Every structure is written in C-alpha cells, then in structure tokens.
XYZ file of C-alpha atoms in Angstrom:
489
model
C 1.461 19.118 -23.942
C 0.725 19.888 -27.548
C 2.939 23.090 -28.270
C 0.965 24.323 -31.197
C -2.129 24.257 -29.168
C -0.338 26.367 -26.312
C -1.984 29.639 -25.740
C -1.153 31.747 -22.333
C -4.743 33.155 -22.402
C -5.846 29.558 -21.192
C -3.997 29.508 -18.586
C -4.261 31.562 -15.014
C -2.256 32.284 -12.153
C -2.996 29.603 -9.507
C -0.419 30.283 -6.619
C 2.786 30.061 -5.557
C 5.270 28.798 -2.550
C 9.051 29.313 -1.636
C 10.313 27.376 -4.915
C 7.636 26.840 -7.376
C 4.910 28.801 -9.136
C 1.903 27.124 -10.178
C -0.791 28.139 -13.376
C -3.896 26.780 -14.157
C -5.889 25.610 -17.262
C -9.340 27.324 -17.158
C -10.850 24.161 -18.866
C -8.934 20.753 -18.364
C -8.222 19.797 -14.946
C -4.505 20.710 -15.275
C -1.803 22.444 -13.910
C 1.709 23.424 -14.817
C 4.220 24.061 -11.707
C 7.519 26.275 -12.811
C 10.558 26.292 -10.808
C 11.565 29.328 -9.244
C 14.612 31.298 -8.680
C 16.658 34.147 -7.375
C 17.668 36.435 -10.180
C 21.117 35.892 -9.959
C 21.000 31.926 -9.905
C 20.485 30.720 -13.412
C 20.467 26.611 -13.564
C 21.481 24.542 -16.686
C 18.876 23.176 -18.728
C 19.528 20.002 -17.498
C 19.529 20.791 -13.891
C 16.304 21.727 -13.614
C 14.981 18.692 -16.193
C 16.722 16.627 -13.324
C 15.048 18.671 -10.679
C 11.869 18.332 -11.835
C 11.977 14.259 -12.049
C 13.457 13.699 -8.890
C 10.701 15.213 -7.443
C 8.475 12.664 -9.875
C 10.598 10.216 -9.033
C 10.473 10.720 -4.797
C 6.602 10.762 -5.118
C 5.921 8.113 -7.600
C 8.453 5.854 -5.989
C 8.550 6.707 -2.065
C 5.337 8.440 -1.267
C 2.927 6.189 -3.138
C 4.257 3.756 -1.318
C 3.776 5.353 2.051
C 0.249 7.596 1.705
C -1.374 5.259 -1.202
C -1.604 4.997 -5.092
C -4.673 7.187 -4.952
C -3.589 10.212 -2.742
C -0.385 10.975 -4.251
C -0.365 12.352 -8.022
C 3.431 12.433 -9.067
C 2.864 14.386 -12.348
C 5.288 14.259 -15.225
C 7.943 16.838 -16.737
C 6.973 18.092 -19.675
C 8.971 20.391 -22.174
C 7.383 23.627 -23.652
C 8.145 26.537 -26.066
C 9.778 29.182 -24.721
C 8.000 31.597 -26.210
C 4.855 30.384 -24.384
C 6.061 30.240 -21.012
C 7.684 34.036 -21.611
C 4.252 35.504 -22.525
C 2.865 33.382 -20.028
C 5.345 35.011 -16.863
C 4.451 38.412 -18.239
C 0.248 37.478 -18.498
C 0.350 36.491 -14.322
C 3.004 38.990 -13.152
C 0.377 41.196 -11.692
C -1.215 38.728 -10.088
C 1.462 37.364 -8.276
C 1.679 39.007 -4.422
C 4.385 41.458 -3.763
C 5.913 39.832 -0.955
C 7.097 36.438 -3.736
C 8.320 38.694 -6.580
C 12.227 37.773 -4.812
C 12.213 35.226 -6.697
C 11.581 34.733 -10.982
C 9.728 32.007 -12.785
C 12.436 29.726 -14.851
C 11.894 31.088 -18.314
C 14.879 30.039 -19.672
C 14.314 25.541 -19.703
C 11.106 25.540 -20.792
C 10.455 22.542 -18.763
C 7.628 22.282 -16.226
C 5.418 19.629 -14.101
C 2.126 18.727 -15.607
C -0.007 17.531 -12.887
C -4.425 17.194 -11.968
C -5.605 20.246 -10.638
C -6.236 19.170 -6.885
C -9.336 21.587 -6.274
C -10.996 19.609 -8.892
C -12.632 15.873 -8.407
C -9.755 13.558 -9.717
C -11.986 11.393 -11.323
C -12.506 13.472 -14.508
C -9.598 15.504 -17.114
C -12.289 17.906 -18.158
C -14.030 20.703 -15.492
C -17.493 20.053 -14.811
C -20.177 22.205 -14.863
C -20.942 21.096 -11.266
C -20.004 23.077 -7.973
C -16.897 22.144 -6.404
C -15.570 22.997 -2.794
C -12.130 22.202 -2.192
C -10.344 22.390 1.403
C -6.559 22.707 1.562
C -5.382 21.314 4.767
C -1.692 22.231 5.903
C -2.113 19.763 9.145
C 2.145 20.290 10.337
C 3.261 17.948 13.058
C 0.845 15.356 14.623
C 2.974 14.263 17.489
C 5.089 15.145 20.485
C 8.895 14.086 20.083
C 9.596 10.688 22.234
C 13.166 10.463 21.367
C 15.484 10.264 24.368
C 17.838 13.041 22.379
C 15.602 15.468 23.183
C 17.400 17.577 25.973
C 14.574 20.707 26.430
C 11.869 19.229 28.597
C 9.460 21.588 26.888
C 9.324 19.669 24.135
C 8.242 16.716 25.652
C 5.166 18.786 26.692
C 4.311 21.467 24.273
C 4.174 20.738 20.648
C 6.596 22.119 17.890
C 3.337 24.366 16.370
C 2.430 25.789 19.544
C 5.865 27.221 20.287
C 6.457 28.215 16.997
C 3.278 30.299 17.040
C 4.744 32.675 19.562
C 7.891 33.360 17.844
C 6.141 33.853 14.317
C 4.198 36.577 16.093
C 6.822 38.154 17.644
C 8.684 38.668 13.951
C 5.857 39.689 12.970
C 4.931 36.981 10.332
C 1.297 36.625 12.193
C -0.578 39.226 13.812
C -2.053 36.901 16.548
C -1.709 32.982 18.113
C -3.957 30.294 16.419
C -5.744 28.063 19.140
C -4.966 25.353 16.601
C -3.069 22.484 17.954
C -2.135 19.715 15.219
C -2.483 17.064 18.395
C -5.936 17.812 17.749
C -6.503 17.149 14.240
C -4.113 14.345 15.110
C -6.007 12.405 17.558
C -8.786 10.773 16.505
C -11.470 12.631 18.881
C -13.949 13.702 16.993
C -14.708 16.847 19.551
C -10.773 17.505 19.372
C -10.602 17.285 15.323
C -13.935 19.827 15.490
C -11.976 22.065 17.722
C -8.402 21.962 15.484
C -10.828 22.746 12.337
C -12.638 25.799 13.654
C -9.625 27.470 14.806
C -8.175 26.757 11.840
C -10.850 28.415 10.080
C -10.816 31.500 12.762
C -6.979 31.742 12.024
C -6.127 30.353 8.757
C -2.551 31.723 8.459
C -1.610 29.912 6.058
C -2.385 26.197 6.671
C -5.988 26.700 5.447
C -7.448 27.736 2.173
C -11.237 27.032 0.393
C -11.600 26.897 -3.096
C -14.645 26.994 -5.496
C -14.711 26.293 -8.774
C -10.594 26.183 -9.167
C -11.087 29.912 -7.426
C -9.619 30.780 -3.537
C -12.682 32.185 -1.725
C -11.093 31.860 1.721
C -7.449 31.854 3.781
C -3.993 33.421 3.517
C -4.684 34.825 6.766
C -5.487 38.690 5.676
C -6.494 41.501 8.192
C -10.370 41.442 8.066
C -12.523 40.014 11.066
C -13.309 36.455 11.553
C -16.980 37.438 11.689
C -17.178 39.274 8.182
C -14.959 36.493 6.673
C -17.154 33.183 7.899
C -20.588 35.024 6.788
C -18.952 35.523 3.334
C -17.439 31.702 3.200
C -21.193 30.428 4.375
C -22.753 32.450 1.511
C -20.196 30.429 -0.658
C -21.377 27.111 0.937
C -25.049 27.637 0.853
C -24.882 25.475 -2.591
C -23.057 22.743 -0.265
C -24.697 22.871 2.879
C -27.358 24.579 3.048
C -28.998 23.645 6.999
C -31.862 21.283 6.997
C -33.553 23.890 9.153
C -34.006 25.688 6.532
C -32.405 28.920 7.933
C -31.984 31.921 5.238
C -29.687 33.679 7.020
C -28.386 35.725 9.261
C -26.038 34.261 12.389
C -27.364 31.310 12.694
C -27.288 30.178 9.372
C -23.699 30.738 9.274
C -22.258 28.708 12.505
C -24.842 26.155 10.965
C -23.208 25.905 7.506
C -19.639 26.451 9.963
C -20.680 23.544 11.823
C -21.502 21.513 8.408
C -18.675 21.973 6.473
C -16.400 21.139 9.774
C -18.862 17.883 10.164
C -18.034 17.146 6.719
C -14.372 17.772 6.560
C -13.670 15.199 9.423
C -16.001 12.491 8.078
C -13.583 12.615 5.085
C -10.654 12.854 7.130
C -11.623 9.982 9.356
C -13.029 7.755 6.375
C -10.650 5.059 4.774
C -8.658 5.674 1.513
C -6.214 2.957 -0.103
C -3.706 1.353 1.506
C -0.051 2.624 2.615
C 2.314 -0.375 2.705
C 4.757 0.682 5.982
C 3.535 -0.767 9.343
C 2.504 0.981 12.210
C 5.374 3.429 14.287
C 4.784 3.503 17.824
C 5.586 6.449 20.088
C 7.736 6.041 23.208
C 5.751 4.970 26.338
C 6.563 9.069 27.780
C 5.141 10.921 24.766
C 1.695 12.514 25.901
C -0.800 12.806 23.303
C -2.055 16.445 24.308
C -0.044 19.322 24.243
C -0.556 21.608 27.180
C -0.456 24.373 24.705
C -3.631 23.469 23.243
C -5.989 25.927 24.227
C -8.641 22.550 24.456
C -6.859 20.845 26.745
C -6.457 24.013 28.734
C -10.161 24.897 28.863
C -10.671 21.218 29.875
C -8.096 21.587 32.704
C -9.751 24.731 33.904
C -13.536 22.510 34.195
C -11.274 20.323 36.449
C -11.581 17.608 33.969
C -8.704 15.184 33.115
C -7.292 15.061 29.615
C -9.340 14.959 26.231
C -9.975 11.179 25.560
C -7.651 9.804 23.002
C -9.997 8.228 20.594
C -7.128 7.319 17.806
C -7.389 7.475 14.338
C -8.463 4.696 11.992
C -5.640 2.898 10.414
C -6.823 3.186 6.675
C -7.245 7.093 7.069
C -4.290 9.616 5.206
C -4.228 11.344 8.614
C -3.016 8.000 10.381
C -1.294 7.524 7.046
C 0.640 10.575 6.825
C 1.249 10.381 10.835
C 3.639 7.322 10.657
C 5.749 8.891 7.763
C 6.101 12.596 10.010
C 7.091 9.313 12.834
C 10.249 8.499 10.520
C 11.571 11.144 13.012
C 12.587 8.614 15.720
C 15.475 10.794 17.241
C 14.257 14.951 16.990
C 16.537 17.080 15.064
C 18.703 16.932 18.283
C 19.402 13.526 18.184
C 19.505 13.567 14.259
C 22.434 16.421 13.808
C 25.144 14.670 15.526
C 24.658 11.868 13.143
C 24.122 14.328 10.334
C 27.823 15.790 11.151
C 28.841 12.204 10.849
C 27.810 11.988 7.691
C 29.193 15.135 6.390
C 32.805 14.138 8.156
C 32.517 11.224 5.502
C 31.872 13.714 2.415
C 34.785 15.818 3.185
C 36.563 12.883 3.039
C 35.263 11.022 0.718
C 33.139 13.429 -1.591
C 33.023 11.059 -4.358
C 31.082 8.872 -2.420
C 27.694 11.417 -2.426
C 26.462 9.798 -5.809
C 27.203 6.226 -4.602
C 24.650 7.128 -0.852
C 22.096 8.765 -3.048
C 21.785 11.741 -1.112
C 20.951 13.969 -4.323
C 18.824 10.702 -5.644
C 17.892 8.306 -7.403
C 14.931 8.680 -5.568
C 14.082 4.477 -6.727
C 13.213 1.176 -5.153
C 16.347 0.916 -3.099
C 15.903 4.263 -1.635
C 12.739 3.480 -0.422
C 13.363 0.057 1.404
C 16.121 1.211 3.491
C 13.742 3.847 4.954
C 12.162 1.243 6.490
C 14.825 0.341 8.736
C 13.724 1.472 12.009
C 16.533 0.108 13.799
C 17.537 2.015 16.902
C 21.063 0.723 17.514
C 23.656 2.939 16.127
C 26.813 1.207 15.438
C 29.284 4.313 14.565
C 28.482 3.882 10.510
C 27.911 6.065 8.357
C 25.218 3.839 6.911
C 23.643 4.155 10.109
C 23.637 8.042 10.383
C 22.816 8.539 6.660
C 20.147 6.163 7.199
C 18.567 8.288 9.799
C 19.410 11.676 7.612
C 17.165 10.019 5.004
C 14.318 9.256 7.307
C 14.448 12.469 8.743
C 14.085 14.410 5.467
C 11.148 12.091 4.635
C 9.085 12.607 7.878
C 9.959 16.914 7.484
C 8.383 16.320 3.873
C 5.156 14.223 5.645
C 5.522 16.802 7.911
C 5.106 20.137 5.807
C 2.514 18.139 3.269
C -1.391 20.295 2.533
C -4.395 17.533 2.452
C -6.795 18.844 -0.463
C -9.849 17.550 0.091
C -12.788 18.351 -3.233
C -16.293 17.820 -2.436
C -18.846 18.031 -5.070
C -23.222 17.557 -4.830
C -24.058 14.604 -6.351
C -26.091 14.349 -9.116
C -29.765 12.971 -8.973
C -28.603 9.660 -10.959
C -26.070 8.576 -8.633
C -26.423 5.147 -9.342
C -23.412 5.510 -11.866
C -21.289 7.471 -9.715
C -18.279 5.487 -8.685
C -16.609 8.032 -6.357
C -16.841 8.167 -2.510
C -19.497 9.616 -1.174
C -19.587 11.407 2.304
C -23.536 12.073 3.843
C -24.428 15.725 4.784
C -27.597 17.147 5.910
C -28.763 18.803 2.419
C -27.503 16.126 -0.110
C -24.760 13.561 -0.691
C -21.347 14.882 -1.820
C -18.440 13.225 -4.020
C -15.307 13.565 -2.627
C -11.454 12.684 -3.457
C -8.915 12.897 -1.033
C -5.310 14.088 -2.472
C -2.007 15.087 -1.269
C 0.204 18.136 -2.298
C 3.747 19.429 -1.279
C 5.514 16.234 -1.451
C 9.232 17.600 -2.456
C 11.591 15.908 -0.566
C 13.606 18.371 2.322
C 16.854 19.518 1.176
C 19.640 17.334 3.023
C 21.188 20.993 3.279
C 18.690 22.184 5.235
C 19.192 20.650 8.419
C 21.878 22.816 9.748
C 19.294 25.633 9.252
C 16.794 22.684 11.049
C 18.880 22.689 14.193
C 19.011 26.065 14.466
C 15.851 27.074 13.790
C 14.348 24.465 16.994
C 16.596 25.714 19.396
C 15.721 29.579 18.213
C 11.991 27.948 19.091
C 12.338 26.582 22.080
C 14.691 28.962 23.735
C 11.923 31.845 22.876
C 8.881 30.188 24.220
C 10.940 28.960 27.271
C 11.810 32.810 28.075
C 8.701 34.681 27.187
C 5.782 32.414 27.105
C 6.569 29.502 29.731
C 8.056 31.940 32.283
C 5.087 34.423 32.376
C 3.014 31.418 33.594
C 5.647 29.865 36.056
C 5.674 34.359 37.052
C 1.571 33.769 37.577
C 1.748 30.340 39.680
C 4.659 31.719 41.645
C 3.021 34.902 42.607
C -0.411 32.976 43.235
C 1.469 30.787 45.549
C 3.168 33.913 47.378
C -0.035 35.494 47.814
C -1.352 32.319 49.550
C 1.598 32.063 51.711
C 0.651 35.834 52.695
C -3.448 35.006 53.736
C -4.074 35.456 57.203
C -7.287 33.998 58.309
C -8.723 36.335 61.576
C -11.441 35.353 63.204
C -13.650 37.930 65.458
C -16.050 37.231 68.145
C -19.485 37.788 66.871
C-alpha cells in the first residue's frame, strides 16, 4: 500500500463477520480486512500486527498445504495511516447493518490484511470490464461423526446442520428450516449436489450469497418470497446463462437459468483443482452417508426407494479436499473435551509451557506435520491430547470455510485464455475456484464447543425426534385398534 496514494473515496464497504470487517477497492482487485472489536477491548499495536500474521501464517503454511497453492490466498499485513483508515470507518458506517455495529473497526493500529478480491477472476490485479458472477458457498459439515465417543445415537443418524436448523429457528435466528443437507453437497451424486444447491438458493440464510461485478445481488436470507427473489437473480444471470431455448421470460425462463447456474456450479465443484498433499481419511465402517434429516432422502424413503446412491466425490476436487481436513475430527467434540481438560490440567500447572506447545502459534512447518498424526491410541500424554486439540481446531476451521466460486463469459479469442473453463449452454465461462474464512478456531472456544452440541442435540431429541416417534407410535396404536368385520352379502 502506497500511503500517499490512499484515498477512502476508493474504497467501499464490502461486508463483515463476527471479527473482521472487510472494504473494497472499486478498481484493483483488492481488499483490506480490519480487525474488529468490542468498545471496551482496546489491543496493543503489536497484538493485533501479531494477530493479523498468524492468520497469514496458518493459511500460507497449514492450509495451502491441505486445500492447494491455488485455492487458498493468505494475504499479507500491511500498515496504513491512521488518518485514512479513520475517514475510512466514518465513509462505511452507514452501510454497515445494525445488528454488527457491537463491535468497532480497529482504528487505532493502522494495520490491516491486503488480500485479491475473491468475487473477481484471480487471474488479473486490475477489474475487467467483463461480467463477473461470483457464488459464495458456506458448505458446513460434510459428514456424520464415526467416533466411538459419541454417546447421543442421534448423531450417528442426523447430521450436525440438520439439528442445528431447528434450534436456530426456535431463537429466532431463522424464520424457517432449510431442506439443505451438507451430506448432499457432500456426496458426490450429482442429483443430491442439485438438490443441496437449490435449497440453498430457496433458503440462503447465510451460507449463500451471488455477486456481480464485486456487488451482492442475492442472499443474507431477508424476508421477501423465494419466487420474487429467483426471478430477480435470473434477470441478473441472463448475461450468463441465458437458455438455449431461447426463452425471454417469464417462469420458465427463470427455473431454466435456476437450473443453469446450479448445472454450472457443480461442474465447478466436481472439476479438479491443484493438489492437497494429506492422504485420504476414512470414515468408520458405521457412519451412514445420508442423514435421515435430509428432506431427499426422506422423499426417497416415502417412493419406497432405498437410499440415494453414493456416487463419491473426485479426489482432486476442493469439496473432497476440504472434506478430509473437516475429517481431522476423528473423536466429536465429546471425545475431544476430555482430552482438552487434559491439556488445560497441564497449563495450570505448567503455564509456561503454552509458548513451548504452540497453542497461540507459530502457525510454521512443525505445526503442520504433527497434524498429520492420525494415530488413534492415546497413551495418557499431553502430547497426545494437545495433538488432537490441534486437529480439532483445524477441521472446525475446514469446517466453517465459504467456497467462492467467479465465473466470467469468455471472450471470442479464447485461444489466449489460460484459465479453466467450465461449458454452459449459451457460451463458455472462466472460472477460479478460491477459499475464504480460513482463521484458525480459538483453542478457547471449545468449552463453548461442548456446550453448544449438547444444547443441539438435547433440543432436536425433545422437540423434533419425539414428535415423529409421537406420529409412528400413534399410527401403530391405531392399527392395533382396526377391526376387520365382515358381513354376509
């Protein structure tokens, strides 16, 4: 970052999670993401420098490693005037929604992450004048748990998404279920991943969002219809996918430009990016790979079918990818805490010893290869159980990640494009496949972790699971009470 050549007025709000707020140039394919805070927790200088590289650090060092060199785009820290970033915090305050104003933009370090703007292409540093679609992808957790630890039978059945669904509704943070299932997504079948994507798009919540041009167009899970939101999104995609019918308009126009951009989106997903270096995980032999939650597998067991054919994902894909790393959970948070407790025992003793077991980082070499011991035999260390800790924090990151997928036309010399190219039924489209919220899980969060599945489980046990053990039972009484009477004709 040149600081005289810093001007707020190039720079717009982009969005913003739990901990960081993120601007974006409006010409180079840039952003800047600022730490955030409560207002009465002011960090040194120094900290948050150090904050910001570990982060650098986890994802040039750890998740490379895992996902691929070409998915994962660590960033750097840079430093910048303060009297930039104040005007700049004042410029987007507006624009920033209500309900993430708790928290303040670090004003005071003037340091920041520069990193590509993932709705862009990542082959160029300047926009082009081009269209581009980009589809943010919050997938959450691909698998059932297989660990032995787990002690509610439920979740051996139902997956962590599906449950959790019920209980965010009844808080009130959603106003109605998804039908998505991340087993779905997760499995390979392309009739399964089509599924998992339209429901994501009919409930987006928040682990969808479209962008065009840089610009959300679609997601974040507001209160309009389904209906008036997909005909708006398909006037945004004519430019993309336009049907080879040659439809205008009207209804079926947009479930065919629906149906094209959901076509597209698993091609991508499905398709082969650079290599991860870990070797495959396997699940136990008990873990299913449907969740009877999955209102799919449901409708199928209604036709009197058996389960959805597991069709398994190609081992050069992210989604494969990104599915071993979320499998660094080999014991569920119920097998994990004991050993977490174990390791915590060892601090209070010994709390001179955190620097030395890199819980805070380095986030290095070393780090990495000792997350590769999958080794199920737990000997009473603490090396052991801080071994497993570490794992566990890596698959919750893998596990919380968003996919950004940018798709662009190509252009009518596309000899000399170099990027990937995915087929659709108006044109060819350039694509890059990238990954975003790669922060490593607080080691302090687990406690909360723990709590948090048992609050999930315990809920849909109560409500959810025993309404429909209420409807078999009462189905089975009212067979018991049939009497068949025949008359004499």
């Amino acid at each position: 970052m040149e600081e005289e050549k810093m001007d707020e007025n190039e720079w717009g709000y982009h969005g913003e999670g739990n901990k960081s707020l993120v601007v974006a140039h409006a010409r180079r394919c840039v952003v800047l993401r600022f730490l955030k805070f409560p207002p009465n927790r002011k960090k040194t200088s120094e900290e948050i420098f150090q904050h910001l590289q570990d982060i650098v650090d986890f994802g040039k060092n750890v998740m490379k490693e895992f996902l691929g060199e070409n998915c994962v785009h660590c960033g750097e820290v840079v430093q910048l005037p303060l009297e930039f970033v104040k005007q700049l915090c004042l410029k987007i305050q507006s624009e920033r929604p209500e309900s993430r104003c708790d928290k303040e933009l670090d004003t005071l370090s003037g340091y920041a992450m520069c990193l590509p703007n993932l709705t862009r292409l990542q082959t160029y540093r300047i926009t082009e004048h081009r269209p581009i679609l980009c589809v943010e992808i919050k997938p959450k957790c691909g698998f059932i748990p297989f660990s032995s630890s787990v002690t509610h039978e439920m979740k051996h059945k139902v997956c962590r998404y599906c449950m959790h669904q019920h209980l965010k509704v009844a808080t009130g943070k959603w106003k109605q279920i998804s039908k998505y299932c991340p087993l779905d997504l997760f499995s390979g079948n392309k009739q399964r991943m089509h599924f998992a994507l339209k429901s994501l798009l009919q409930e987006s919540q928040n682990n969808l969002k479209i962008f065009k041009n840089g610009e959300l167009i679609y997601g974040c899970g507001d209160a309009r219809s389904p209906v008036a939101d997909w005909r708006e999104l398909a006037h945004h995609l004519k430019p993309f996918f336009f049907p080879s019918n040659g439809l205008a308009g009207g209804a079926h126009c947009t479930r065919a430009v629906i149906r094209e951009l959901v076509h597209v989106i698993t091609w991508v997903l499905l398709s082969s990016s650079d290599k991860g270096h870990m070797g495959p995980l396997r699940p136990g032999p008990w873990a299913p790979h449907v969740c009877e939650a999955s209102p799919f597998s449901r409708s199928l067991h209604c036709q009197g079918k058996n389960t959805p054919e597991r069709s398994g994902l190609p081992k050069g894909c992210l989604l494969y990818k990104t599915l071993q790393v979320q499998m660094l959970d080999l014991l569920d948070i119920e097998g994990l805490y004991p050993l977490y407790n174990r390791v915590e025992r060892y601090l209070e003793e010994f709390p001179e010893e955190r620097k030395m077991l890199q819980i805070d980082g380095p986030y290095d070499e070393a780090f990495y290869q000792k997350l590769l011991d999958l080794s199920m035999e737990d000997d009473g260390t603490v090396a052991f159980a801080l071994t497993k800790v570490q794992q566990y924090r890596v698959a919750m990151t893998a596990k919380d990640c968003s996919i950004m997928i940018a798709l662009s036309p190509c252009l009518q010399d596309a000899s000399s494009d170099q990027r990937l190219v995915v087929p659709s039924s108006r044109s060819r489209l350039a694509f890059s496949v990238s990954v975003l919220d790669l922060d490593l899980k607080p080691y302090e969060s687990i406690p909360h972790q723990y709590k948090l599945d048992a609050k999930i489980v315990n809920y849909y046990s109560k409500t959810v699971h025993a309404k429909d053990d209420t409807v078999m039972s009462t189905r089975f009484k009212e067979s018991e009470d049939c009497t068949l009477v025949l008359h004499k004709v």
